[in-house]
Short mmCIF file of C-alpha atoms in Angstrom, two decimals:
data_model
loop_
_atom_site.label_atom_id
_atom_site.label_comp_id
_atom_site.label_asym_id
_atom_site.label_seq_id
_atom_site.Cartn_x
_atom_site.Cartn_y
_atom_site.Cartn_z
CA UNK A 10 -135.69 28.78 -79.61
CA UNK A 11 -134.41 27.16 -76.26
CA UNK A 12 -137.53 26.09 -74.18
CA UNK A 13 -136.62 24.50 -70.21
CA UNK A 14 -139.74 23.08 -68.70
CA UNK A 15 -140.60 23.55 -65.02
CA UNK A 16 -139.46 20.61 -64.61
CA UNK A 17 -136.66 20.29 -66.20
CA UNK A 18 -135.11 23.43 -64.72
CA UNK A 19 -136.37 22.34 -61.30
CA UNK A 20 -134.04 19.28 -61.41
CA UNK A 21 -131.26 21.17 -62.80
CA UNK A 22 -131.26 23.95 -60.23
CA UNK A 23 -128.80 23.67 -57.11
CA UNK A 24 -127.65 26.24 -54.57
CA UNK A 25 -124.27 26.07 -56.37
CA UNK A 26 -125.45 26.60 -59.71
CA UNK A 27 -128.13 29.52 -58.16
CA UNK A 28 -124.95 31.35 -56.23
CA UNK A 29 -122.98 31.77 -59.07
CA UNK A 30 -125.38 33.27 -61.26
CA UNK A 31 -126.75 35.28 -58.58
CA UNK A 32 -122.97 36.60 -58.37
CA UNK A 33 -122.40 37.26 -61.62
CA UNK A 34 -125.79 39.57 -61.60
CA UNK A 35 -125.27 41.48 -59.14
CA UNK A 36 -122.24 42.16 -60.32
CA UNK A 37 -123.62 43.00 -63.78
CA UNK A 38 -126.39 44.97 -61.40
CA UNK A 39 -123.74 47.31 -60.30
CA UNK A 40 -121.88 48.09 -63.56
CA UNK A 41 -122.64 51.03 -66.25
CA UNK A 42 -122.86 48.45 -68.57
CA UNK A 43 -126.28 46.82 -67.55
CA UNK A 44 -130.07 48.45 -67.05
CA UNK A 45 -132.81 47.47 -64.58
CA UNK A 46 -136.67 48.85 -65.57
CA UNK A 47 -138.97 49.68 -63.79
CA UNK A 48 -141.05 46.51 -62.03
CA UNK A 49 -144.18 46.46 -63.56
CA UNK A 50 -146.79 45.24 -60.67
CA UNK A 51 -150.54 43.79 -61.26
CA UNK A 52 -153.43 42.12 -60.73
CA UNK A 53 -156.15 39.85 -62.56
CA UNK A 54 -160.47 40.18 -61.50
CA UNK A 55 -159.79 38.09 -58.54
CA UNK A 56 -157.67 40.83 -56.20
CA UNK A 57 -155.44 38.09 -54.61
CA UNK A 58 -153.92 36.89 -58.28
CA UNK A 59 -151.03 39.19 -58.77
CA UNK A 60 -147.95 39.54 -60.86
CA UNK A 61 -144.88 41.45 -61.94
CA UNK A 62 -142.99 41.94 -64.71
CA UNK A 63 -139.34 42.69 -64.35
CA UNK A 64 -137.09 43.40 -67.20
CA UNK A 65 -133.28 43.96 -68.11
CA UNK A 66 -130.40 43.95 -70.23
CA UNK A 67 -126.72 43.55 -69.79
CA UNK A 68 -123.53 42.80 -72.11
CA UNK A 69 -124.92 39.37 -72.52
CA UNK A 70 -128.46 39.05 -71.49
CA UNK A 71 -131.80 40.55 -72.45
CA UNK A 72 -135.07 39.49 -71.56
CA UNK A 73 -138.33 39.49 -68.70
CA UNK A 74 -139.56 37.30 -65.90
CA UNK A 75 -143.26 37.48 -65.02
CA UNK A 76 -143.80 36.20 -61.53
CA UNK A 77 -147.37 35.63 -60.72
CA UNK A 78 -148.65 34.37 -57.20
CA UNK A 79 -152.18 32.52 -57.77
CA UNK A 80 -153.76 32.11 -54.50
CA UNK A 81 -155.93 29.11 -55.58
CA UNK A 82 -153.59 27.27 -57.13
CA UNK A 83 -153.43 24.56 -53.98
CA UNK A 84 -156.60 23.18 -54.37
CA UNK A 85 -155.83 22.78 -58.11
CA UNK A 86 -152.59 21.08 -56.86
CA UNK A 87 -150.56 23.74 -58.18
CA UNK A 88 -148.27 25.97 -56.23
CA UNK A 89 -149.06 29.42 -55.27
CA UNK A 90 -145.85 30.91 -57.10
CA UNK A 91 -145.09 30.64 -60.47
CA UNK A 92 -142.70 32.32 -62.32
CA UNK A 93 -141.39 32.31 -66.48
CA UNK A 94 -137.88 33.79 -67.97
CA UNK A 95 -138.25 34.53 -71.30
CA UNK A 96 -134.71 35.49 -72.56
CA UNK A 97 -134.32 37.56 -76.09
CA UNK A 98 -131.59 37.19 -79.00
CA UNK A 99 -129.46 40.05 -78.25
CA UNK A 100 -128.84 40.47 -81.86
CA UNK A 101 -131.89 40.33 -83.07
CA UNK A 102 -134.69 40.81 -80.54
CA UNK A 103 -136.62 37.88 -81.33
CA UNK A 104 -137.46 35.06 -79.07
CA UNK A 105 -134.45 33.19 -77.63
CA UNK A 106 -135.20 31.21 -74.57
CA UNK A 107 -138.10 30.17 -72.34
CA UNK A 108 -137.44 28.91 -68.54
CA UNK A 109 -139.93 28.49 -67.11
CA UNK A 110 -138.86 28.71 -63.00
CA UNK A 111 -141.28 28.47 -60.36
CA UNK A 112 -139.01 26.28 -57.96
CA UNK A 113 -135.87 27.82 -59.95
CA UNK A 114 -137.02 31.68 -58.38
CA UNK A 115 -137.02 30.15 -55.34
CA UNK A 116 -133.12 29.36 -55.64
CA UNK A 117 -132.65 32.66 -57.18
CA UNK A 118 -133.72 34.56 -54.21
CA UNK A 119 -131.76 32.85 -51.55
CA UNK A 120 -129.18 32.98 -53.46
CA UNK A 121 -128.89 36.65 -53.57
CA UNK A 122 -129.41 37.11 -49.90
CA UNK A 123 -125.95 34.15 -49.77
CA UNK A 124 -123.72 36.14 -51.66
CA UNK A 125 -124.27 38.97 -49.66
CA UNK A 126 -124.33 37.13 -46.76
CA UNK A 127 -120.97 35.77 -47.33
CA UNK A 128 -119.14 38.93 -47.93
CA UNK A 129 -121.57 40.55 -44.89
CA UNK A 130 -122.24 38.07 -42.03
CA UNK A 131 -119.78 37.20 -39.88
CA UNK A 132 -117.72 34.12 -40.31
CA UNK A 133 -118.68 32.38 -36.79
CA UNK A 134 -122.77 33.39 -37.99
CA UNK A 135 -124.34 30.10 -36.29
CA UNK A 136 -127.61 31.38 -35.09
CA UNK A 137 -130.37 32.08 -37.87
CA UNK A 138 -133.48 33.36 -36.95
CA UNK A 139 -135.90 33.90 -39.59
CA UNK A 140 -139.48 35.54 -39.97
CA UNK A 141 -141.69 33.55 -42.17
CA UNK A 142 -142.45 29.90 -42.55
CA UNK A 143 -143.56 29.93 -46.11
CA UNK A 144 -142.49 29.05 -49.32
CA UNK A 145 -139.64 30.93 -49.49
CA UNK A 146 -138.07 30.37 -45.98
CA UNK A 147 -136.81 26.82 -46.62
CA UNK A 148 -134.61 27.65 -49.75
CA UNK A 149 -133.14 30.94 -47.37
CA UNK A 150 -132.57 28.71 -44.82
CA UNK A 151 -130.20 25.99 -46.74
CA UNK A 152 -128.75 28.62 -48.86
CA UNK A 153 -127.27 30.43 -45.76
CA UNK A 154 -126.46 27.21 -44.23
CA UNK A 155 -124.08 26.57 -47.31
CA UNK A 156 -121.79 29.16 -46.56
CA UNK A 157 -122.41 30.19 -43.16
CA UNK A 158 -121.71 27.21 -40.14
CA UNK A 159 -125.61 27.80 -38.98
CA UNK A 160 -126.69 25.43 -36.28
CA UNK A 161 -129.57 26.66 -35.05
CA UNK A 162 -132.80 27.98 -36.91
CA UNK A 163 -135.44 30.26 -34.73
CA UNK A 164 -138.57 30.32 -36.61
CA UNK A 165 -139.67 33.58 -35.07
CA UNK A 166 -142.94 34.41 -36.46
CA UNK A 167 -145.92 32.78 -35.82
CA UNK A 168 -147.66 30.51 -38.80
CA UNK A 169 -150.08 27.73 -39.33
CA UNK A 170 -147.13 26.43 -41.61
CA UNK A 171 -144.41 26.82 -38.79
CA UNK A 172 -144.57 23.85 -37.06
CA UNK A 173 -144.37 21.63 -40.54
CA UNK A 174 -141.38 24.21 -41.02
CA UNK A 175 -139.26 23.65 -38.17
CA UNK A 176 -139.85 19.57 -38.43
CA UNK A 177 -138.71 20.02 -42.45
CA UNK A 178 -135.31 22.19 -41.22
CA UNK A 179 -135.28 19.53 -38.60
CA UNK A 180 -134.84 16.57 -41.18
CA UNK A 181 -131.66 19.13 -42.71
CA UNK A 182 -130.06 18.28 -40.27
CA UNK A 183 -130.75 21.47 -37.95
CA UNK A 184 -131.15 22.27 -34.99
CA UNK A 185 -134.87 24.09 -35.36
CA UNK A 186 -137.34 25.37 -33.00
CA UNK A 187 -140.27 27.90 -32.77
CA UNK A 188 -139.35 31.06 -30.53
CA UNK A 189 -140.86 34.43 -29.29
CA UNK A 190 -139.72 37.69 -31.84
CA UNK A 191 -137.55 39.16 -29.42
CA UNK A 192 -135.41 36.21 -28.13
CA UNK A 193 -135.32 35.30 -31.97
CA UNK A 194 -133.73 38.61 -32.80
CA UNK A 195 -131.67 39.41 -30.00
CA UNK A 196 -129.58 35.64 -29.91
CA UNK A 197 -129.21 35.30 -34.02
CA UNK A 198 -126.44 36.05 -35.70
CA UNK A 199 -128.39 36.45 -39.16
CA UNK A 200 -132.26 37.34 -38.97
CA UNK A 201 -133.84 37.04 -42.32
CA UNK A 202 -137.27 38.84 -43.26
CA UNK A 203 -139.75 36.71 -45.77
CA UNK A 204 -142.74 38.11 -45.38
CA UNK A 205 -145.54 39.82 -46.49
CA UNK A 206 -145.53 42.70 -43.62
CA UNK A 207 -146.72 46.13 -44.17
CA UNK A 208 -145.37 46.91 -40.15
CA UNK A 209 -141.78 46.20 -39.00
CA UNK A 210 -141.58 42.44 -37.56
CA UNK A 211 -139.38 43.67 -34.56
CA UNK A 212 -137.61 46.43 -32.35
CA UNK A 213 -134.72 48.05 -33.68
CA UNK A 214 -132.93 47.66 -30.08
CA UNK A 215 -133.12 43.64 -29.94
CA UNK A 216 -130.73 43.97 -32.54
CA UNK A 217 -127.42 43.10 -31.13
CA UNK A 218 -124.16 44.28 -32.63
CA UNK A 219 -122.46 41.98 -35.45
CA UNK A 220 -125.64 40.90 -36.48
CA UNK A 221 -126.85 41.04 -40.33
CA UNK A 222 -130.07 41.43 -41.16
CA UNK A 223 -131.60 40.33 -44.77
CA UNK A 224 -134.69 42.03 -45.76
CA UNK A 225 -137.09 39.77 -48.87
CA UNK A 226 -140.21 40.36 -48.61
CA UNK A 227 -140.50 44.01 -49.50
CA UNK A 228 -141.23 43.90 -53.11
CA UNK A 229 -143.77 46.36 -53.48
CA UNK A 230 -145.04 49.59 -52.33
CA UNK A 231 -146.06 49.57 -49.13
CA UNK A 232 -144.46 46.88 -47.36
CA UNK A 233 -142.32 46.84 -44.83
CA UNK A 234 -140.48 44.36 -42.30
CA UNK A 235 -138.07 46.30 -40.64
CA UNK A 236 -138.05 49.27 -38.41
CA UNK A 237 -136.21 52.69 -40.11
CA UNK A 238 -134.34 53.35 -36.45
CA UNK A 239 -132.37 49.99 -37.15
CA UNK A 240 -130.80 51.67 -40.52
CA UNK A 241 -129.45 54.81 -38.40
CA UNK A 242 -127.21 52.47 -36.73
CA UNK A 243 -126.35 49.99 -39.44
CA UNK A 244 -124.34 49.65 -42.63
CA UNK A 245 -126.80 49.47 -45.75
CA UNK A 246 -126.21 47.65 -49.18
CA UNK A 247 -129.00 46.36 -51.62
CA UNK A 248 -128.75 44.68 -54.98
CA UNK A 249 -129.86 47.36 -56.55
CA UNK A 250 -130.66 51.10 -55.13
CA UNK A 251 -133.19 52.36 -57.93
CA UNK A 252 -135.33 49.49 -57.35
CA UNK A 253 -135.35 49.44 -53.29
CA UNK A 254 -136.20 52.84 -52.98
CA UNK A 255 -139.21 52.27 -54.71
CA UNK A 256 -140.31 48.75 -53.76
CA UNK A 257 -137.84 47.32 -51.63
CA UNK A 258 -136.92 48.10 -48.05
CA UNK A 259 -135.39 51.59 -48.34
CA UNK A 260 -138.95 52.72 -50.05
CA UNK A 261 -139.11 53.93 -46.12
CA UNK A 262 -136.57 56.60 -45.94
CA UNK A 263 -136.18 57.25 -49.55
CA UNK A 264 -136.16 61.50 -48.66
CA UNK A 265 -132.71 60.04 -45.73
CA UNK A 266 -131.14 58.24 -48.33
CA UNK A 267 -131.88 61.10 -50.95
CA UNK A 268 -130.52 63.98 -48.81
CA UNK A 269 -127.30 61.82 -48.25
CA UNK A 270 -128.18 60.91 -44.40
CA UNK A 271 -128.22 57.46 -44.94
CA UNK A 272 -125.82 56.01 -47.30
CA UNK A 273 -126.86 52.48 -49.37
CA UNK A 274 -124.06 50.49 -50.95
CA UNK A 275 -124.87 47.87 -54.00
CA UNK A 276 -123.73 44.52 -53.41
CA UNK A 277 -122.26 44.09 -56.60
CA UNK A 278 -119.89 46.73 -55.59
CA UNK A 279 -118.53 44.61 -52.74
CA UNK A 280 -118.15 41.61 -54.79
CA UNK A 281 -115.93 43.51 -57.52
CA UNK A 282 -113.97 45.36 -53.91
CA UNK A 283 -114.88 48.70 -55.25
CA UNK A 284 -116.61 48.74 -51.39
CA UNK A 285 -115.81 47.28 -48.34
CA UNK A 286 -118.57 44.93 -46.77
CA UNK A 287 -118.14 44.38 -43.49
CA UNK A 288 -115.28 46.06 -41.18
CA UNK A 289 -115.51 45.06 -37.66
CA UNK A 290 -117.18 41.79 -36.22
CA UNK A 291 -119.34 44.06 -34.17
CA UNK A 292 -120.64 46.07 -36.67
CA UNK A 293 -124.33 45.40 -37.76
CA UNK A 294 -124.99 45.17 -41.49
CA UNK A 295 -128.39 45.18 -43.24
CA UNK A 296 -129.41 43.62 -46.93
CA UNK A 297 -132.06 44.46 -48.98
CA UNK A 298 -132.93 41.66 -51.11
CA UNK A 299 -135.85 43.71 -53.35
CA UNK A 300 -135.09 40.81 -56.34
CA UNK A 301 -134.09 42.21 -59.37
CA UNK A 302 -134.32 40.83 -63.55
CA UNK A 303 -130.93 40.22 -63.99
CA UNK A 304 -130.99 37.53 -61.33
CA UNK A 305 -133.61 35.74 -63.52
CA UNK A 306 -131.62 36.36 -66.97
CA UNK A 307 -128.54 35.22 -65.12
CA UNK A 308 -130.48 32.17 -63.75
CA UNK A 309 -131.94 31.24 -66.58
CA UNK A 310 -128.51 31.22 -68.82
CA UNK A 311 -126.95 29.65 -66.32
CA UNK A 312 -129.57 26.58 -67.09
CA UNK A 313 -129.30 26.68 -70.73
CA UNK A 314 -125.64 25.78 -69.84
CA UNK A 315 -126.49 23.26 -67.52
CA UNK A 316 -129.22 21.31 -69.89
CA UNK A 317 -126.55 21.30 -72.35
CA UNK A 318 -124.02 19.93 -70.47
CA UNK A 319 -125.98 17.45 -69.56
CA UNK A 320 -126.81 16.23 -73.03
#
């Protein structure tokens, strides 16, 4: 049995490394030869510890990653998140790997919203505005910046963490500054949701055309960061649609996207060019990022490679 310590896979981990394997499961996301279950959501005594359990299997990967968010943890010195991959032998169902991938989930996530970014944002994106200042943002911020030539960051949401944020994107080398929602929205090129909102974070009319929008913090029922008007006058695509019609973004206008109004296109399928991404430069395009297991099965082999290479 492989076991990858949080730290270990914490020095291992690079954008690089994360894009790839976030590729290669989304692509896996969108074939008939992989399954995503059902996220299994909960909670311990104290109402603010939660976690989920998210499981899948593909050709080449089977397995779970429980994410848990601990809201204590900083005065124990710990980080809020934490999150473990536990991978299984596909021939035999027994135990076959342990990452364990607090920081590494981090990676993972951004690296989702890149790929889709790259095949959806236009090439010229510079201006990133972003809702959130919190763990997340940072990663979604330098992940974009890999493959996108951003040069200025709005952090549009306000945050007792923001002004620590826009000094850390600051030392990156980026242009970064606080600014009001609607300015944020209406000058960026790519506005990225990482939130916990239960309310969309802005107007559907500040959003200007060519811009793409990349939706992460709705991962459960119930919350919501972006308005439903924007989606009647956007292209959709998700990583995967089973999953963001019930806790991602689309959870909204589930009966719309049922009935065949509003049409949602898997990422995966754009990667492999069974889809188009993005047509015209003034078209707006819109990502839901709900975070699905084969992103963490993908991750996690993808380290198991990376440890052993480095022996």
């Amino acid at each position: 049995m492989i076991y990858i310590s949080e730290e270990e896979s914490a020095a291992l981990v690079t954008h690089e490394l994360a894009f790839e394997a976030a590729r290669e499961a989304l692509v896996a996301a969108a074939s008939r030869q992989s399954w995503v279950f059902p996220a299994v959501l909960g909670r311990t005594q104290e109402v603010t510890n939660t976690f989920s359990i998210k499981s899948g299997s593909s050709g080449e990967l089977t397995g779970v990653k429980i994410g848990s968010f601990w809201s204590g943890n900083p005065a124990r010195g710990l980080p809020r998140h934490n999150s473990s991959i536990v991978l299984l032998d596909q021939h035999t169902g027994r135990l076959g790997a342990v990452v364990e991938a607090g920081k590494v989930n981090a990676y993972r996530t951004a690296a989702a919203d890149a790929v889709a970014a790259d095949l959806l944002a236009r090439k010229q994106a510079k201006v990133l505005a972003i809702f959130g200042a919190g763990n997340q943002a940072s990663f979604e911020v330098m992940a974009l910046a890999r493959i996108r030539p951003i040069e200025t960051v709005l952090v549009a949401r306000p945050s007792p963490r923001r002004d620590a944020f826009v000094d850390q994107i600051g030392e990156r080398g980026l242009k970064a500054r606080a600014a009001l929602p609607e300015e944020a929205v209406r000058t960026a090129d790519i506005v990225v949701t990482a939130t916990p909102a239960r309310e969309p974070l802005f107007d559907a009319a500040w959003v200007g055309p060519g811009t793409h929008i990349v939706s992460i913090g709705s991962d459960a029922p119930g919350k919501r960061e972006l308005p439903s008007e924007l989606f009647r006058k956007a292209r959709l695509f998700c990583d995967l649609l089973s999953q963001s019609v019930q806790i991602g973004e689309f959870q909204h206008v589930r009966d719309e996207i049922d009935a065949g109004v509003l049409a949602v296109t898997p990422i995966g399928d754009v990667v492999e060019r069974r889809a188009l991404g993005r047509h015209f430069d003034n078209e707006i395009t819109v990502f839901d990022s709900s975070g699905i297991s084969l992103q963490d099965l993908y991750m996690a082999d993808a380290l198991i490679r990376a440890k052993a290479s480095h022996r």
